[in-house]
Tab-separated table of C-alpha atoms and ligand atoms in Angstrom:
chain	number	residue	atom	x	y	z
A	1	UNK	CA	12.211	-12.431	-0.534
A	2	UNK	CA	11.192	-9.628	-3.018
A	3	UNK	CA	8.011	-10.765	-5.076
A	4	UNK	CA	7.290	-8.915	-8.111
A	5	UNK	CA	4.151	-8.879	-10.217
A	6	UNK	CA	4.575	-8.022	-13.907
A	7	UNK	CA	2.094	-6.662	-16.483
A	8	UNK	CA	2.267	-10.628	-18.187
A	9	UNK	CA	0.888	-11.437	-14.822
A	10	UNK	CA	3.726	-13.434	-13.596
A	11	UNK	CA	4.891	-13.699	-10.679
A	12	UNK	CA	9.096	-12.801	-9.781
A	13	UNK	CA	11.256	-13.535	-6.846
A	14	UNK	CA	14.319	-10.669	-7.407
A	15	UNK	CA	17.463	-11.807	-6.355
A	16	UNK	CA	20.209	-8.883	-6.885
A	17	UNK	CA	19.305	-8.083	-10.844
A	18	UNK	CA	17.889	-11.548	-11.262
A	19	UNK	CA	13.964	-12.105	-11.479
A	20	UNK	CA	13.190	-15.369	-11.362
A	21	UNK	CA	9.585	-16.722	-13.023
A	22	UNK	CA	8.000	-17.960	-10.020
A	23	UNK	CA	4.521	-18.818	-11.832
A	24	UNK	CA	4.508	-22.184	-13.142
A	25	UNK	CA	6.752	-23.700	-10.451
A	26	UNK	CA	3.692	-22.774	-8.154
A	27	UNK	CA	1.035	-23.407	-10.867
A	28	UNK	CA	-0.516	-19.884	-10.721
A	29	UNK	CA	-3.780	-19.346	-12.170
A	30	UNK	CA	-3.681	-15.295	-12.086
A	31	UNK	CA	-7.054	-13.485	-11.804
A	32	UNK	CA	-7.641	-10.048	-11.943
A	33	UNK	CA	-5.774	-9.570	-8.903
A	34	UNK	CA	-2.658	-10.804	-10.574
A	35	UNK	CA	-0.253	-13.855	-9.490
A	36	UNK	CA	0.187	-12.460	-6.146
A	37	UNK	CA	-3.138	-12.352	-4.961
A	38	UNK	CA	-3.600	-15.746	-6.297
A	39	UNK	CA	-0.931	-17.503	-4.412
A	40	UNK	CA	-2.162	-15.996	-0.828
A	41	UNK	CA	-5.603	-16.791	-1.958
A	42	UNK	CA	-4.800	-20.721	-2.524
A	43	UNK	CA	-3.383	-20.399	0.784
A	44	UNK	CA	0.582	-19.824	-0.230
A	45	UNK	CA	2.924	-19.516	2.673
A	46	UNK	CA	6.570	-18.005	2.548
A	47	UNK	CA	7.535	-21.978	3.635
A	48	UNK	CA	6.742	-22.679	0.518
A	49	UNK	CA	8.099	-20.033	-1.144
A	50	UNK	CA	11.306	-21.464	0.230
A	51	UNK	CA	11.095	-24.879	0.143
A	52	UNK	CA	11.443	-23.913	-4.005
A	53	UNK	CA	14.758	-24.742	-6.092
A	54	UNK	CA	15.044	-21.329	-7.223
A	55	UNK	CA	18.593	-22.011	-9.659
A	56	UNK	CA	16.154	-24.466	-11.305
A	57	UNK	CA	13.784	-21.947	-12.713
A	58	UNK	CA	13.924	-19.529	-15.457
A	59	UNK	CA	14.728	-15.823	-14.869
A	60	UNK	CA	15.741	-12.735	-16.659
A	61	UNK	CA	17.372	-9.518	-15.902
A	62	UNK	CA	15.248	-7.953	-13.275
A	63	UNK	CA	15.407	-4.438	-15.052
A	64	UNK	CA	13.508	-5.553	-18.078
A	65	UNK	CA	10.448	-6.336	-15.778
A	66	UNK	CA	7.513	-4.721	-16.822
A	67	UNK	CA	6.162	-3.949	-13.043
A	68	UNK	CA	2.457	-4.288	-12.223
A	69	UNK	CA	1.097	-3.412	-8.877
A	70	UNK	CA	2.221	-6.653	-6.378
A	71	UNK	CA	-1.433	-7.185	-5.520
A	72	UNK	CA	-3.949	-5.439	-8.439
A	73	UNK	CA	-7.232	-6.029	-6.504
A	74	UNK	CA	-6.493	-6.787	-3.022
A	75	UNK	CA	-9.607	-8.301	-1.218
A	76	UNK	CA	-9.655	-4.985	0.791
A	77	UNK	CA	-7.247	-1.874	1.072
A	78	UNK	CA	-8.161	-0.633	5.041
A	79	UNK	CA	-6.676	2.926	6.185
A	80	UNK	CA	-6.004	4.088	9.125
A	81	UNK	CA	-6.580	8.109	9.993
A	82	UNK	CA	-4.144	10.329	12.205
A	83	UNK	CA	-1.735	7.776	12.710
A	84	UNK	CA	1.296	9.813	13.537
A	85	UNK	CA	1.563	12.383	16.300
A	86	UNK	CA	3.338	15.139	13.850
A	87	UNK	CA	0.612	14.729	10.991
A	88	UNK	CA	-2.425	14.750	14.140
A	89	UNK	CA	-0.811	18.388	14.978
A	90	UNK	CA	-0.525	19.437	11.193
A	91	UNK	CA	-4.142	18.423	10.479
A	92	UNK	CA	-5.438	20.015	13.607
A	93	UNK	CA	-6.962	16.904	14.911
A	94	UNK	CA	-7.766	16.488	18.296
A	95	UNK	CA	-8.579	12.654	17.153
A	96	UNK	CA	-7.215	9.412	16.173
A	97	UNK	CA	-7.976	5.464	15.295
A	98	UNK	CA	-9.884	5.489	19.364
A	99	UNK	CA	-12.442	7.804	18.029
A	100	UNK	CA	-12.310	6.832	13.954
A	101	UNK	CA	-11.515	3.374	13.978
A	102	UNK	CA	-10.080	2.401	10.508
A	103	UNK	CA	-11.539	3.153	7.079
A	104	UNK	CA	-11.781	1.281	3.904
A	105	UNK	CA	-10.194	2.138	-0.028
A	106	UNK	CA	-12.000	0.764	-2.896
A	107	UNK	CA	-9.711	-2.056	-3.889
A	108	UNK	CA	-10.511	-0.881	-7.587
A	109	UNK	CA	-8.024	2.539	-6.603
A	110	UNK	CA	-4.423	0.131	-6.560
A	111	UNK	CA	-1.983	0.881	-9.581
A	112	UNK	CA	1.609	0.098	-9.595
A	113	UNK	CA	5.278	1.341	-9.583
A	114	UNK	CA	5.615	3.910	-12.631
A	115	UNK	CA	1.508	4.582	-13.043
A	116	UNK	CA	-0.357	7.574	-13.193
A	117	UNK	CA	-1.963	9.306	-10.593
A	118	UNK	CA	-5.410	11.053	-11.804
A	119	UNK	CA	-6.659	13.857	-10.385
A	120	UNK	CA	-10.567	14.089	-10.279
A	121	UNK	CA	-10.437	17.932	-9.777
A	122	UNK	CA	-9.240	20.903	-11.067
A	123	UNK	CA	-10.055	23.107	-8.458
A	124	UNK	CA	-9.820	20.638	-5.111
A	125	UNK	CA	-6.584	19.830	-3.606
A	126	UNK	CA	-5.436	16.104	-3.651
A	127	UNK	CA	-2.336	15.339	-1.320
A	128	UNK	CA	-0.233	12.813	-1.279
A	129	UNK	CA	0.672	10.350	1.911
A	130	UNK	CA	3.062	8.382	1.908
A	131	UNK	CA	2.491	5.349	3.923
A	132	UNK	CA	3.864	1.330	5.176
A	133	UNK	CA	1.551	-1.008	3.420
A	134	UNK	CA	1.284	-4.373	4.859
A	135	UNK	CA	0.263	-7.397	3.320
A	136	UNK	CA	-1.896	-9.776	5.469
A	137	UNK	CA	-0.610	-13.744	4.544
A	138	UNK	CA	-2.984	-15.724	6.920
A	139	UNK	CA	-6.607	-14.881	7.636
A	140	UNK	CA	-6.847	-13.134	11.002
A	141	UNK	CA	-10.367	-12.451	13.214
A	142	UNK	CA	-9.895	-11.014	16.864
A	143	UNK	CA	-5.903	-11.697	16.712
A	144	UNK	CA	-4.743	-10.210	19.630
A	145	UNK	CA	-1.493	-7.920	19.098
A	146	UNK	CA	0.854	-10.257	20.812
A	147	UNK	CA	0.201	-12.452	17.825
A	148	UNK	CA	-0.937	-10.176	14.958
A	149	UNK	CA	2.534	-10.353	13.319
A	150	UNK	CA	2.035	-14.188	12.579
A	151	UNK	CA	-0.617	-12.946	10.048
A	152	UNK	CA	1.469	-10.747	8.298
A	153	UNK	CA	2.726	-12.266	4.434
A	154	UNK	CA	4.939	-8.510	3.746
A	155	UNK	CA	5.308	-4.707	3.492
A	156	UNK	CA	5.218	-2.713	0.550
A	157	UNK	CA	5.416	1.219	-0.034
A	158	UNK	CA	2.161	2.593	-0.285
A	159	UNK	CA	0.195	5.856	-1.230
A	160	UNK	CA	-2.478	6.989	0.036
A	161	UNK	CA	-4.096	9.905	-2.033
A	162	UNK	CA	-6.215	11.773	-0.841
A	163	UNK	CA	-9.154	14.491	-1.902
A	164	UNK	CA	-9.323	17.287	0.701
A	165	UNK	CA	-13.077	18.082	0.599
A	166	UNK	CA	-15.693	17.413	2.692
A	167	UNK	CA	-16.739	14.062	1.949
A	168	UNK	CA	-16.311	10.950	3.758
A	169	UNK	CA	-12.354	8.938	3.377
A	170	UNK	CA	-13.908	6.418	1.905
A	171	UNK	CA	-15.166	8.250	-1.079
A	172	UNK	CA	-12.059	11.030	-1.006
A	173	UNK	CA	-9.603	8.160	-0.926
A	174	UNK	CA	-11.207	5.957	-3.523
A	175	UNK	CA	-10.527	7.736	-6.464
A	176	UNK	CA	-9.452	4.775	-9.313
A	177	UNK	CA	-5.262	5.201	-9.139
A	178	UNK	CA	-5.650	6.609	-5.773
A	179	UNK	CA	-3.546	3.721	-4.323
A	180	UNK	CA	-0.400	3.061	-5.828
A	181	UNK	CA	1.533	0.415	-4.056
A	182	UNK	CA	5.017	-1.113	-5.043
A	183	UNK	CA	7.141	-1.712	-6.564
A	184	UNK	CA	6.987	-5.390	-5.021
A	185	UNK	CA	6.330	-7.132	-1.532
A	186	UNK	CA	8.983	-7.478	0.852
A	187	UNK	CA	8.243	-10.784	2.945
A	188	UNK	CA	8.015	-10.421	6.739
A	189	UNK	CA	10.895	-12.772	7.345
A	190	UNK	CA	12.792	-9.487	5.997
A	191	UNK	CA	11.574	-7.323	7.984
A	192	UNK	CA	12.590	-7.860	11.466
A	193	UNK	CA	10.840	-4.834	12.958
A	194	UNK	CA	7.828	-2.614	11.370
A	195	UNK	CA	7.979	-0.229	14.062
A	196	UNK	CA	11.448	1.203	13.058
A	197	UNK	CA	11.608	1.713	9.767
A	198	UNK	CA	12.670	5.238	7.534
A	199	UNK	CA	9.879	6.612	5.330
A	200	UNK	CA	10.638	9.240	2.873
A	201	UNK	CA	8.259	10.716	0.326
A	202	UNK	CA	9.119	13.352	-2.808
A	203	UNK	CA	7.387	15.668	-5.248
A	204	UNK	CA	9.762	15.968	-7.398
A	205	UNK	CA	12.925	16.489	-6.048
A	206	UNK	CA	10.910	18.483	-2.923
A	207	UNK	CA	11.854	15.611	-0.245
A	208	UNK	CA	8.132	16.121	1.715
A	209	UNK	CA	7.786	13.567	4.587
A	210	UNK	CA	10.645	11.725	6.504
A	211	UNK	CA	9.810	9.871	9.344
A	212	UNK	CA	10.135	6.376	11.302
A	213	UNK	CA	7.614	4.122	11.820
A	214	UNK	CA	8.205	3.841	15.128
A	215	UNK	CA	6.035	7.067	15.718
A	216	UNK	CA	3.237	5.449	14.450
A	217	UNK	CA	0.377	5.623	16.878
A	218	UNK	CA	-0.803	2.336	16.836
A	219	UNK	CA	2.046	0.344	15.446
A	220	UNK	CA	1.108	-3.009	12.854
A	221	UNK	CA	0.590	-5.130	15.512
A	222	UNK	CA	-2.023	-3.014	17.270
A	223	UNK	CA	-3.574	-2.108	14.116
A	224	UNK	CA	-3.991	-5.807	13.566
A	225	UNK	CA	-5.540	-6.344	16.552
A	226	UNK	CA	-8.091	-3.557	16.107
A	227	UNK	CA	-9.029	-4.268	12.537
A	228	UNK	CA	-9.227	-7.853	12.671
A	229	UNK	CA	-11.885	-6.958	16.054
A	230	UNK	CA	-14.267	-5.618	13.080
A	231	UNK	CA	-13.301	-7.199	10.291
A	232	UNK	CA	-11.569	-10.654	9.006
A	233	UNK	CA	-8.698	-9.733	7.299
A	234	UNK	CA	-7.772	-12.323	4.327
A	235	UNK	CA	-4.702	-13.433	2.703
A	236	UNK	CA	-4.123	-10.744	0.124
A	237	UNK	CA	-5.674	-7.754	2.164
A	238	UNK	CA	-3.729	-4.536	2.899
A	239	UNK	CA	-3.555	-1.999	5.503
A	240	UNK	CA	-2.554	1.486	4.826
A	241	UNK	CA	-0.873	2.061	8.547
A	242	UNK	CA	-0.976	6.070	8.396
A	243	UNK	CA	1.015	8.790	7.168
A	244	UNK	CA	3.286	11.335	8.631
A	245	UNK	CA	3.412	15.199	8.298
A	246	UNK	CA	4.763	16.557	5.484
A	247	UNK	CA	1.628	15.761	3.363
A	248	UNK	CA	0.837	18.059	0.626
A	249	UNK	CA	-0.738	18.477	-2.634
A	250	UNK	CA	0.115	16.782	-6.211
A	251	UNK	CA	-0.118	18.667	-9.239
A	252	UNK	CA	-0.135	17.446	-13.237
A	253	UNK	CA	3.374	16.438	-14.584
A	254	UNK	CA	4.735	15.636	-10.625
A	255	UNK	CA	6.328	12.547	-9.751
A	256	UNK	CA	5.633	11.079	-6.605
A	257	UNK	CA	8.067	8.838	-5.056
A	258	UNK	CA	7.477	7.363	-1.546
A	259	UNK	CA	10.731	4.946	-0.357
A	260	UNK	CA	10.879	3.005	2.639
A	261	UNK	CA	13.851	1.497	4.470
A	262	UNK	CA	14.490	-2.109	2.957
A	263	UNK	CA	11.407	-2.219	1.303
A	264	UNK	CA	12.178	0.028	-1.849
A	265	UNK	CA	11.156	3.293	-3.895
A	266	UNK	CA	7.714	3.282	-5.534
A	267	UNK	CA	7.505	5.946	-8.033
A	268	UNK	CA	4.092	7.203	-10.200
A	269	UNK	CA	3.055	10.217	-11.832
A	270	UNK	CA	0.203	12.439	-11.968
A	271	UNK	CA	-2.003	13.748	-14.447
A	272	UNK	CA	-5.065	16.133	-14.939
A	273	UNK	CA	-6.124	14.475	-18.212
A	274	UNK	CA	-9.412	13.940	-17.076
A	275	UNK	CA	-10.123	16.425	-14.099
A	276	UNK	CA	-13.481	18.437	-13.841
A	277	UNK	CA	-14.693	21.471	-11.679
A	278	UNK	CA	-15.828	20.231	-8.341
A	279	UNK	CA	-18.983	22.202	-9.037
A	280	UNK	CA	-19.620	20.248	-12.192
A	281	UNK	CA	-19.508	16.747	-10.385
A	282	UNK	CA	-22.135	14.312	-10.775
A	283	UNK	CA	-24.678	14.007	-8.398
A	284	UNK	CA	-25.122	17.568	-7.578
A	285	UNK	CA	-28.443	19.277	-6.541
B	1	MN	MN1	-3.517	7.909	4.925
């Protein structure tokens, strides 16, 4: 199933160029996280996604949804560094998840299909990477990979922008619109197999990165395992699994599209409205 959040924050199953209104049939109470987020939250399992009448419910043409992101303030957004063998060699790094572990996005950086893209700086490069998202549908501490997959709700595009300066992911990565996701949630059920899926990312018409996920590093399953070894993932939280090479910088007036096998094309722009000279950044001594 394809689920959909829109800017009314409702919640859509698309069927073909159908969107049906999901919402009241499982009385959603959307926070600022949007519909989504509240159905994992409240526990909501793809079982019962299915076990609804969906010919009984009202829809409308799915191309005069208003998209939001799928999940507006997931619970955490964790990244994982160096992830594929071709971007290690572009970036130089002798290093991967081993030696970094994971890192964490603000969840206050998510935007949705057809946002905008901000650029803090004028004068410091921000890249894009293009990057499987996946969605975490049942809480998961110390899962062991065998079983890491159960945990899994759905996949989504995702970008991962990124700040190349010198200060810690966390803060280069965290930029607010820095992670678009979308344009909806593919649920697990189909998506047979993470590890072998087409990525492609644009600038324009400049196709950047194309790769399969099955030269990921550490694959979902293992990144699972790791991350849920620190941390308890939670319905609703998302893992950025890594990007490929390819990655570049953005610039004002680019569109950024990043598609993925089965899963869709999640498109956003960029602007400089509000960028400022590194060297006039706050916080500087
Ligand atoms: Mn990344």
């Amino acid at each position: 199933m394809r689920l959909a959040s829109t800017l009314d924050a409702r919640l859509h199953a698309l069927l073909g160029d159908r969107a049906v209104d999901l919402t009241d049939a499982l009385d959603l109470v959307p926070g600022a996280g949007g519909p989504l987020l509240s159905f994992l939250e409240r526990g909501g399992t793809l079982d019962e996604l299915r076990s609804l009448d969906l010919d009984t419910l009202p829809a409308r043409a799915a191309g005069a949804l208003r998209l939001a992101a799928p999940l507006a303030r997931p619970g955490k957004v964790v990244g994982a560094p160096v992830n594929y063998l071709d971007h290690k060699a572009e970036m130089g790094e002798q290093r991967t998840i081993a030696d970094y572990g994971v890192f964490l996005k603000a969840s206050s950086s998510v935007i949705g299909h057809g946002g905008l893209i901000r650029l803090p700086y004028t004068d410091v490069r921000t890249d894009h990477e293009g990057e499987l998202g996946v969605v975490i549908g049942r809480e998961a501490s110390r899962v062991p990979a065998e079983r890491a997959l159960e945990h899994v709700f759905g996949y989504v595009p995702l970008l991962d922008i990124t700040v190349r300066s010198g200060e810690d992911r966390s803060t280069r990565k965290s930029f607010d619109t820095f992670t678009p996701i979308g344009p909806w949630v593919t649920t697990a059920d189909e998506v047979p197999d993470p590890g072998s899926l087409e990525l492609r990312c644009w600038v324009g018409a400049e196709l950047r990165q194309r790769a399969s996920t099955a030269d990921l590093i550490y694959g979902v399953a293992e990144l699972i395992a790791y991350t849920s070894h620190v941390m308890t993932l939670h319905p609703g939280d998302v893992i950025a699994t890594g990007t490929p090479a390819g990655v570049g910088p953005v610039a004002a007036g680019d569109q950024v599209a990043v598609e993925i096998e089965g899963l869709g094309r999640l498109e956003v722009g960029v602007s400089d409205e509000r960028a400022i000279a590194y060297a006039t950044r706050p916080g500087q001594r």
